[in-house]
Amino acid sequence: MAAQQLPDDFRCPISLEIMTDPVILSSGHTFDRSSIQQWLDSGHRTCPITKLPLPQHPSLIPNHALRSLISNFAFSSLPTKPQLTQQVYPHAFVSTLTCPSSDSLSRLVRLSKRDPASRRRLSESGTVSVVLRCIDSDDPIMQEKALSLVLNLSLDDDNKVGLVAEGAIGKIVAALRGNYASCRALAATIITSLAVVEVNKATIGSYPFAIESLISLLRDGNDRERKEAATAMFAICSFSDNRKRAASNGAVPILLRIAGSGLDRAVEVLGLLAKCREGREAMERFNGAVRILACVLRTGESKGVQYALLTLSTLCSYSERMCTEVRKEGVLKDCVRLVEDENEKIRRNASSLIQVLERDC
């Protein structure tokens, strides 16, 4: 059944799209996780529907009942004509996936993009191991299709651990180190998706050359590759051991240079790396680190400003020398301005940095 024929209750009130990962807000209303998370990340602390205030750190509770209902409704509504049998039962395609001339992967990518039921069928049909082998293809089109399908499958939380168990990380790291820019960017995006599950962050970070490959993309990639690599780094560096690995492998100087060129996501990663001693020491050694972060305060987008404040506050809390540099750069004046910002996180981080500067300097 087409998306527009499903009940309106299956649609996210924000995006108006059929929900793939419904979660319940404390207000009692349900939203698609990606949409409500974007709302919260923008600094909003009210329910989009009721406009009532939310806690400072709102909980997002998975709505398993609705998710199951949407999945079952969509699957039961699929047509049963003989010519569509392969769409309903994708394992019929498995034997042809390794043929470079086959369009099976393309059809499966389209089928799995928005249909949770099809993704479930694919993961249960033994398709994953075959698709992962396709990532080894020398044909860039075949490799890109295989990676796109893995990305679609990873949209479901139940598949994230299963993909890793099937050996996906090794294939993805190989694609990160491969010759095709679009495939490298897709591989980084898959890492971001898999890292939603906490246990996968440790697995990814400890895999040989995983973090080093992302750092190489940050240094040498095109704009898309750098953005996806920075997003993947942010996802896995919420795990403390990965922060140390990233800093020890030279991520900080590269991130600072990228932040200076306007990629705010790099500043977000720096905010995480500043939590570990190796990251802070690397930032102290980099000539001009404070100047770059101060520039983000003045010209960056809200998320970049938020994390630049957080990074500076952490650095100043541990280093008197950095505290002195921050004052010389005129950041205190920026903070006074930013405590009036409309974004609550920016206001809070600016206030925290002011307190650190006034206390320690």
C-alpha positions as a Python dict, from the first residue, in 0.01 Angstrom:
ca = {
    (1, 'M'): (0, 0, 0),
    (2, 'A'): (133, 343, -85),
    (3, 'A'): (233, 568, 203),
    (4, 'Q'): (-53, 808, 142),
    (5, 'Q'): (-307, 526, 194),
    (6, 'L'): (-189, 440, 545),
    (7, 'P'): (-381, 593, 841),
    (8, 'D'): (-287, 950, 932),
    (9, 'D'): (-203, 831, 1286),
    (10, 'F'): (100, 659, 1133),
    (11, 'R'): (241, 997, 1022),
    (12, 'C'): (482, 1205, 1228),
    (13, 'P'): (315, 1536, 1329),
    (14, 'I'): (636, 1720, 1239),
    (15, 'S'): (747, 1568, 907),
    (16, 'L'): (404, 1434, 803),
    (17, 'E'): (589, 1122, 680),
    (18, 'I'): (508, 764, 783),
    (19, 'M'): (705, 699, 1102),
    (20, 'T'): (983, 441, 1096),
    (21, 'D'): (1100, 485, 1456),
    (22, 'P'): (810, 626, 1662),
    (23, 'V'): (894, 755, 2011),
    (24, 'I'): (677, 900, 2286),
    (25, 'L'): (754, 1242, 2433),
    (26, 'S'): (675, 1317, 2799),
    (27, 'S'): (373, 1514, 2676),
    (28, 'G'): (224, 1181, 2567),
    (29, 'H'): (244, 1253, 2194),
    (30, 'T'): (433, 1033, 1948),
    (31, 'F'): (681, 1153, 1684),
    (32, 'D'): (936, 998, 1450),
    (33, 'R'): (1267, 989, 1639),
    (34, 'S'): (1468, 1179, 1377),
    (35, 'S'): (1212, 1461, 1358),
    (36, 'I'): (1167, 1517, 1732),
    (37, 'Q'): (1541, 1484, 1791),
    (38, 'Q'): (1604, 1759, 1536),
    (39, 'W'): (1341, 1972, 1714),
    (40, 'L'): (1515, 1919, 2049),
    (41, 'D'): (1864, 1971, 1904),
    (42, 'S'): (1749, 2310, 1779),
    (43, 'G'): (1705, 2415, 2139),
    (44, 'H'): (1328, 2375, 2172),
    (45, 'R'): (1200, 2260, 2509),
    (46, 'T'): (828, 2256, 2441),
    (47, 'C'): (605, 1990, 2289),
    (48, 'P'): (546, 2074, 1919),
    (49, 'I'): (176, 1992, 1961),
    (50, 'T'): (73, 2109, 2308),
    (51, 'K'): (340, 2381, 2343),
    (52, 'L'): (376, 2273, 2706),
    (53, 'P'): (727, 2285, 2859),
    (54, 'L'): (948, 1977, 2855),
    (55, 'P'): (1226, 1868, 3094),
    (56, 'Q'): (1575, 1995, 3021),
    (57, 'H'): (1674, 1646, 2902),
    (58, 'P'): (1353, 1497, 2757),
    (59, 'S'): (1325, 1119, 2738),
    (60, 'L'): (1226, 958, 2408),
    (61, 'I'): (1046, 632, 2483),
    (62, 'P'): (1019, 386, 2191),
    (63, 'N'): (656, 327, 2091),
    (64, 'H'): (696, -42, 2015),
    (65, 'A'): (323, -98, 1982),
    (66, 'L'): (279, 166, 1712),
    (67, 'R'): (596, 61, 1533),
    (68, 'S'): (472, -298, 1517),
    (69, 'L'): (130, -181, 1404),
    (70, 'I'): (277, 28, 1121),
    (71, 'S'): (504, -257, 1012),
    (72, 'N'): (227, -519, 1017),
    (73, 'F'): (-21, -287, 846),
    (74, 'A'): (226, -204, 569),
    (75, 'F'): (321, -567, 513),
    (76, 'S'): (-37, -696, 514),
    (77, 'S'): (-128, -429, 260),
    (78, 'L'): (139, -526, 7),
    (79, 'P'): (-8, -657, -320),
    (80, 'T'): (6, -1032, -379),
    (81, 'K'): (10, -1045, -757),
    (82, 'P'): (257, -1302, -890),
    (83, 'Q'): (473, -1037, -1054),
    (84, 'L'): (533, -875, -713),
    (85, 'T'): (632, -1191, -532),
    (86, 'Q'): (1000, -1101, -548),
    (87, 'Q'): (929, -769, -382),
    (88, 'V'): (742, -930, -95),
    (89, 'Y'): (993, -1213, -58),
    (90, 'P'): (1331, -1057, -142),
    (91, 'H'): (1527, -1377, -77),
    (92, 'A'): (1429, -1476, -433),
    (93, 'F'): (1683, -1218, -548),
    (94, 'V'): (1972, -1347, -341),
    (95, 'S'): (2116, -1583, -601),
    (96, 'T'): (2144, -1304, -858),
    (97, 'L'): (2296, -1032, -640),
    (98, 'T'): (2656, -1113, -726),
    (99, 'C'): (2598, -1057, -1096),
    (100, 'P'): (2731, -711, -1188),
    (101, 'S'): (2469, -671, -1461),
    (102, 'S'): (2179, -748, -1228),
    (103, 'D'): (1943, -473, -1118),
    (104, 'S'): (1836, -671, -814),
    (105, 'L'): (2027, -450, -573),
    (106, 'S'): (1868, -139, -718),
    (107, 'R'): (1521, -280, -667),
    (108, 'L'): (1600, -390, -315),
    (109, 'V'): (1740, -47, -231),
    (110, 'R'): (1419, 118, -348),
    (111, 'L'): (1203, -139, -171),
    (112, 'S'): (1387, -115, 161),
    (113, 'K'): (1424, 261, 177),
    (114, 'R'): (1089, 336, 341),
    (115, 'D'): (938, -4, 414),
    (116, 'P'): (1026, -155, 755),
    (117, 'A'): (849, -481, 665),
    (118, 'S'): (1073, -529, 363),
    (119, 'R'): (1381, -456, 569),
    (120, 'R'): (1275, -720, 817),
    (121, 'R'): (1217, -972, 539),
    (122, 'L'): (1559, -898, 393),
    (123, 'S'): (1739, -943, 723),
    (124, 'E'): (1558, -1273, 783),
    (125, 'S'): (1617, -1412, 435),
    (126, 'G'): (1994, -1454, 445),
    (127, 'T'): (2045, -1159, 214),
    (128, 'V'): (2284, -967, 439),
    (129, 'S'): (2588, -1191, 392),
    (130, 'V'): (2546, -1180, 14),
    (131, 'V'): (2506, -802, 10),
    (132, 'L'): (2816, -759, 224),
    (133, 'R'): (3014, -961, -29),
    (134, 'C'): (2895, -723, -300),
    (135, 'I'): (3076, -441, -118),
    (136, 'D'): (3400, -609, -230),
    (137, 'S'): (3305, -557, -595),
    (138, 'D'): (3549, -371, -820),
    (139, 'D'): (3246, -215, -989),
    (140, 'P'): (3181, 121, -814),
    (141, 'I'): (2811, 110, -906),
    (142, 'M'): (2768, -235, -756),
    (143, 'Q'): (2960, -134, -445),
    (144, 'E'): (2756, 183, -401),
    (145, 'K'): (2427, -8, -438),
    (146, 'A'): (2538, -265, -181),
    (147, 'L'): (2637, 6, 65),
    (148, 'S'): (2306, 185, 9),
    (149, 'L'): (2119, -134, 89),
    (150, 'V'): (2324, -191, 405),
    (151, 'L'): (2246, 167, 508),
    (152, 'N'): (1874, 108, 458),
    (153, 'L'): (1887, -214, 660),
    (154, 'S'): (2069, -32, 940),
    (155, 'L'): (1776, 205, 984),
    (156, 'D'): (1609, -55, 1204),
    (157, 'D'): (1759, -85, 1552),
    (158, 'D'): (1709, -461, 1550),
    (159, 'N'): (1940, -486, 1247),
    (160, 'K'): (2223, -270, 1381),
    (161, 'V'): (2377, -534, 1605),
    (162, 'G'): (2299, -809, 1354),
    (163, 'L'): (2487, -632, 1076),
    (164, 'V'): (2793, -598, 1296),
    (165, 'A'): (2769, -965, 1391),
    (166, 'E'): (2760, -1053, 1019),
    (167, 'G'): (3096, -878, 970),
    (168, 'A'): (2974, -548, 829),
    (169, 'I'): (3241, -337, 1003),
    (170, 'G'): (3527, -492, 811),
    (171, 'K'): (3352, -436, 479),
    (172, 'I'): (3265, -77, 570),
    (173, 'V'): (3618, 6, 680),
    (174, 'A'): (3747, -137, 352),
    (175, 'A'): (3505, 90, 165),
    (176, 'L'): (3626, 387, 372),
    (177, 'R'): (3977, 312, 246),
    (178, 'G'): (3866, 245, -111),
    (179, 'N'): (3898, 440, -435),
    (180, 'Y'): (3541, 569, -478),
    (181, 'A'): (3439, 895, -311),
    (182, 'S'): (3065, 824, -307),
    (183, 'C'): (3127, 484, -149),
    (184, 'R'): (3357, 631, 114),
    (185, 'A'): (3090, 884, 210),
    (186, 'L'): (2823, 613, 227),
    (187, 'A'): (3046, 397, 445),
    (188, 'A'): (3088, 683, 691),
    (189, 'T'): (2711, 732, 698),
    (190, 'I'): (2662, 363, 779),
    (191, 'I'): (2900, 395, 1074),
    (192, 'T'): (2687, 681, 1206),
    (193, 'S'): (2376, 467, 1178),
    (194, 'L'): (2530, 160, 1341),
    (195, 'A'): (2674, 369, 1625),
    (196, 'V'): (2324, 449, 1751),
    (197, 'V'): (2359, 122, 1945),
    (198, 'E'): (2602, 175, 2231),
    (199, 'V'): (2779, -162, 2205),
    (200, 'N'): (2856, -95, 1838),
    (201, 'K'): (3053, 219, 1926),
    (202, 'A'): (3311, 12, 2108),
    (203, 'T'): (3322, -248, 1832),
    (204, 'I'): (3369, 12, 1559),
    (205, 'G'): (3632, 210, 1749),
    (206, 'S'): (3843, -97, 1826),
    (207, 'Y'): (3832, -231, 1470),
    (208, 'P'): (4170, -190, 1294),
    (209, 'F'): (4192, 129, 1087),
    (210, 'A'): (3829, 233, 1150),
    (211, 'I'): (3905, 560, 1328),
    (212, 'E'): (4220, 618, 1121),
    (213, 'S'): (4014, 585, 802),
    (214, 'L'): (3760, 840, 921),
    (215, 'I'): (4042, 1078, 1009),
    (216, 'S'): (4186, 1032, 660),
    (217, 'L'): (3848, 1129, 513),
    (218, 'L'): (3845, 1439, 731),
    (219, 'R'): (4186, 1533, 601),
    (220, 'D'): (4165, 1437, 234),
    (221, 'G'): (3798, 1396, 144),
    (222, 'N'): (3566, 1622, -50),
    (223, 'D'): (3302, 1831, 127),
    (224, 'R'): (3050, 1546, 149),
    (225, 'E'): (3310, 1299, 273),
    (226, 'R'): (3432, 1539, 540),
    (227, 'K'): (3082, 1609, 662),
    (228, 'E'): (2989, 1240, 682),
    (229, 'A'): (3321, 1149, 844),
    (230, 'A'): (3279, 1422, 1107),
    (231, 'T'): (2926, 1303, 1178),
    (232, 'A'): (3049, 945, 1219),
    (233, 'M'): (3329, 1062, 1450),
    (234, 'F'): (3076, 1248, 1661),
    (235, 'A'): (2861, 936, 1684),
    (236, 'I'): (3137, 701, 1797),
    (237, 'C'): (3326, 947, 2018),
    (238, 'S'): (3050, 960, 2273),
    (239, 'F'): (3228, 640, 2384),
    (240, 'S'): (3526, 749, 2596),
    (241, 'D'): (3785, 503, 2459),
    (242, 'N'): (3715, 624, 2107),
    (243, 'R'): (3788, 983, 2209),
    (244, 'K'): (4135, 876, 2321),
    (245, 'R'): (4189, 678, 2001),
    (246, 'A'): (4085, 970, 1783),
    (247, 'A'): (4308, 1218, 1964),
    (248, 'S'): (4604, 980, 1964),
    (249, 'N'): (4569, 931, 1588),
    (250, 'G'): (4593, 1302, 1509),
    (251, 'A'): (4227, 1400, 1475),
    (252, 'V'): (4252, 1729, 1664),
    (253, 'P'): (4469, 1936, 1424),
    (254, 'I'): (4261, 1818, 1128),
    (255, 'L'): (3934, 1899, 1303),
    (256, 'L'): (4057, 2245, 1400),
    (257, 'R'): (4155, 2324, 1041),
    (258, 'I'): (3818, 2205, 914),
    (259, 'A'): (3638, 2402, 1184),
    (260, 'G'): (3829, 2707, 1066),
    (261, 'S'): (3693, 2651, 716),
    (262, 'G'): (3333, 2649, 837),
    (263, 'L'): (3233, 2288, 913),
    (264, 'D'): (3051, 2318, 1245),
    (265, 'R'): (3025, 1940, 1284),
    (266, 'A'): (3402, 1939, 1335),
    (267, 'V'): (3355, 2171, 1634),
    (268, 'E'): (3104, 1926, 1781),
    (269, 'V'): (3364, 1649, 1764),
    (270, 'L'): (3619, 1878, 1929),
    (271, 'G'): (3373, 1929, 2213),
    (272, 'L'): (3380, 1555, 2275),
    (273, 'L'): (3757, 1519, 2237),
    (274, 'A'): (3813, 1797, 2490),
    (275, 'K'): (3670, 1560, 2751),
    (276, 'C'): (3985, 1346, 2739),
    (277, 'R'): (4337, 1448, 2839),
    (278, 'E'): (4484, 1349, 2502),
    (279, 'G'): (4236, 1572, 2321),
    (280, 'R'): (4294, 1873, 2545),
    (281, 'E'): (4671, 1844, 2517),
    (282, 'A'): (4648, 1828, 2137),
    (283, 'M'): (4434, 2143, 2133),
    (284, 'E'): (4681, 2324, 2357),
    (285, 'R'): (4966, 2232, 2123),
    (286, 'F'): (4783, 2361, 1815),
    (287, 'N'): (4880, 2720, 1745),
    (288, 'G'): (4564, 2922, 1692),
    (289, 'A'): (4312, 2678, 1842),
    (290, 'V'): (4151, 2947, 2058),
    (291, 'R'): (4136, 3189, 1766),
    (292, 'I'): (3956, 2932, 1551),
    (293, 'L'): (3702, 2852, 1822),
    (294, 'A'): (3646, 3223, 1890),
    (295, 'C'): (3577, 3274, 1521),
    (296, 'V'): (3312, 3002, 1538),
    (297, 'L'): (3149, 3191, 1827),
    (298, 'R'): (3117, 3496, 1604),
    (299, 'T'): (3028, 3347, 1268),
    (300, 'G'): (2916, 2985, 1319),
    (301, 'E'): (2573, 2827, 1322),
    (302, 'S'): (2401, 2765, 1654),
    (303, 'K'): (2526, 2407, 1699),
    (304, 'G'): (2883, 2513, 1625),
    (305, 'V'): (2858, 2804, 1869),
    (306, 'Q'): (2720, 2572, 2136),
    (307, 'Y'): (3010, 2328, 2105),
    (308, 'A'): (3276, 2597, 2066),
    (309, 'L'): (3164, 2735, 2403),
    (310, 'L'): (3168, 2387, 2552),
    (311, 'T'): (3517, 2316, 2416),
    (312, 'L'): (3659, 2646, 2543),
    (313, 'S'): (3499, 2597, 2882),
    (314, 'T'): (3650, 2250, 2917),
    (315, 'L'): (3994, 2369, 2806),
    (316, 'C'): (3988, 2661, 3048),
    (317, 'S'): (3879, 2437, 3334),
    (318, 'Y'): (4199, 2233, 3298),
    (319, 'S'): (4453, 2490, 3178),
    (320, 'E'): (4537, 2833, 3311),
    (321, 'R'): (4733, 2907, 2995),
    (322, 'M'): (4430, 2839, 2777),
    (323, 'C'): (4221, 3051, 3010),
    (324, 'T'): (4460, 3341, 2954),
    (325, 'E'): (4451, 3292, 2577),
    (326, 'V'): (4072, 3289, 2576),
    (327, 'R'): (4058, 3619, 2764),
    (328, 'K'): (4315, 3777, 2532),
    (329, 'E'): (4108, 3670, 2232),
    (330, 'G'): (3813, 3871, 2365),
    (331, 'V'): (3590, 3569, 2420),
    (332, 'L'): (3449, 3707, 2744),
    (333, 'K'): (3281, 3984, 2548),
    (334, 'D'): (3134, 3725, 2311),
    (335, 'C'): (2998, 3531, 2608),
    (336, 'V'): (2826, 3838, 2748),
    (337, 'R'): (2650, 3873, 2415),
    (338, 'L'): (2566, 3504, 2391),
    (339, 'V'): (2400, 3479, 2732),
    (340, 'E'): (2114, 3666, 2562),
    (341, 'D'): (2092, 3420, 2274),
    (342, 'E'): (1755, 3259, 2200),
    (343, 'N'): (1910, 2909, 2213),
    (344, 'E'): (1898, 2780, 2569),
    (345, 'K'): (2207, 2558, 2531),
    (346, 'I'): (2411, 2849, 2400),
    (347, 'R'): (2298, 3065, 2692),
    (348, 'R'): (2389, 2793, 2941),
    (349, 'N'): (2731, 2722, 2788),
    (350, 'A'): (2813, 3092, 2765),
    (351, 'S'): (2725, 3136, 3134),
    (352, 'S'): (2942, 2838, 3225),
    (353, 'L'): (3241, 2977, 3036),
    (354, 'I'): (3198, 3316, 3204),
    (355, 'Q'): (3202, 3145, 3544),
    (356, 'V'): (3519, 2955, 3458),
    (357, 'L'): (3695, 3267, 3332),
    (358, 'E'): (3596, 3475, 3634),
    (359, 'R'): (3687, 3200, 3879),
    (360, 'D'): (4017, 3081, 3738),
    (361, 'C'): (4160, 3389, 3571),
}
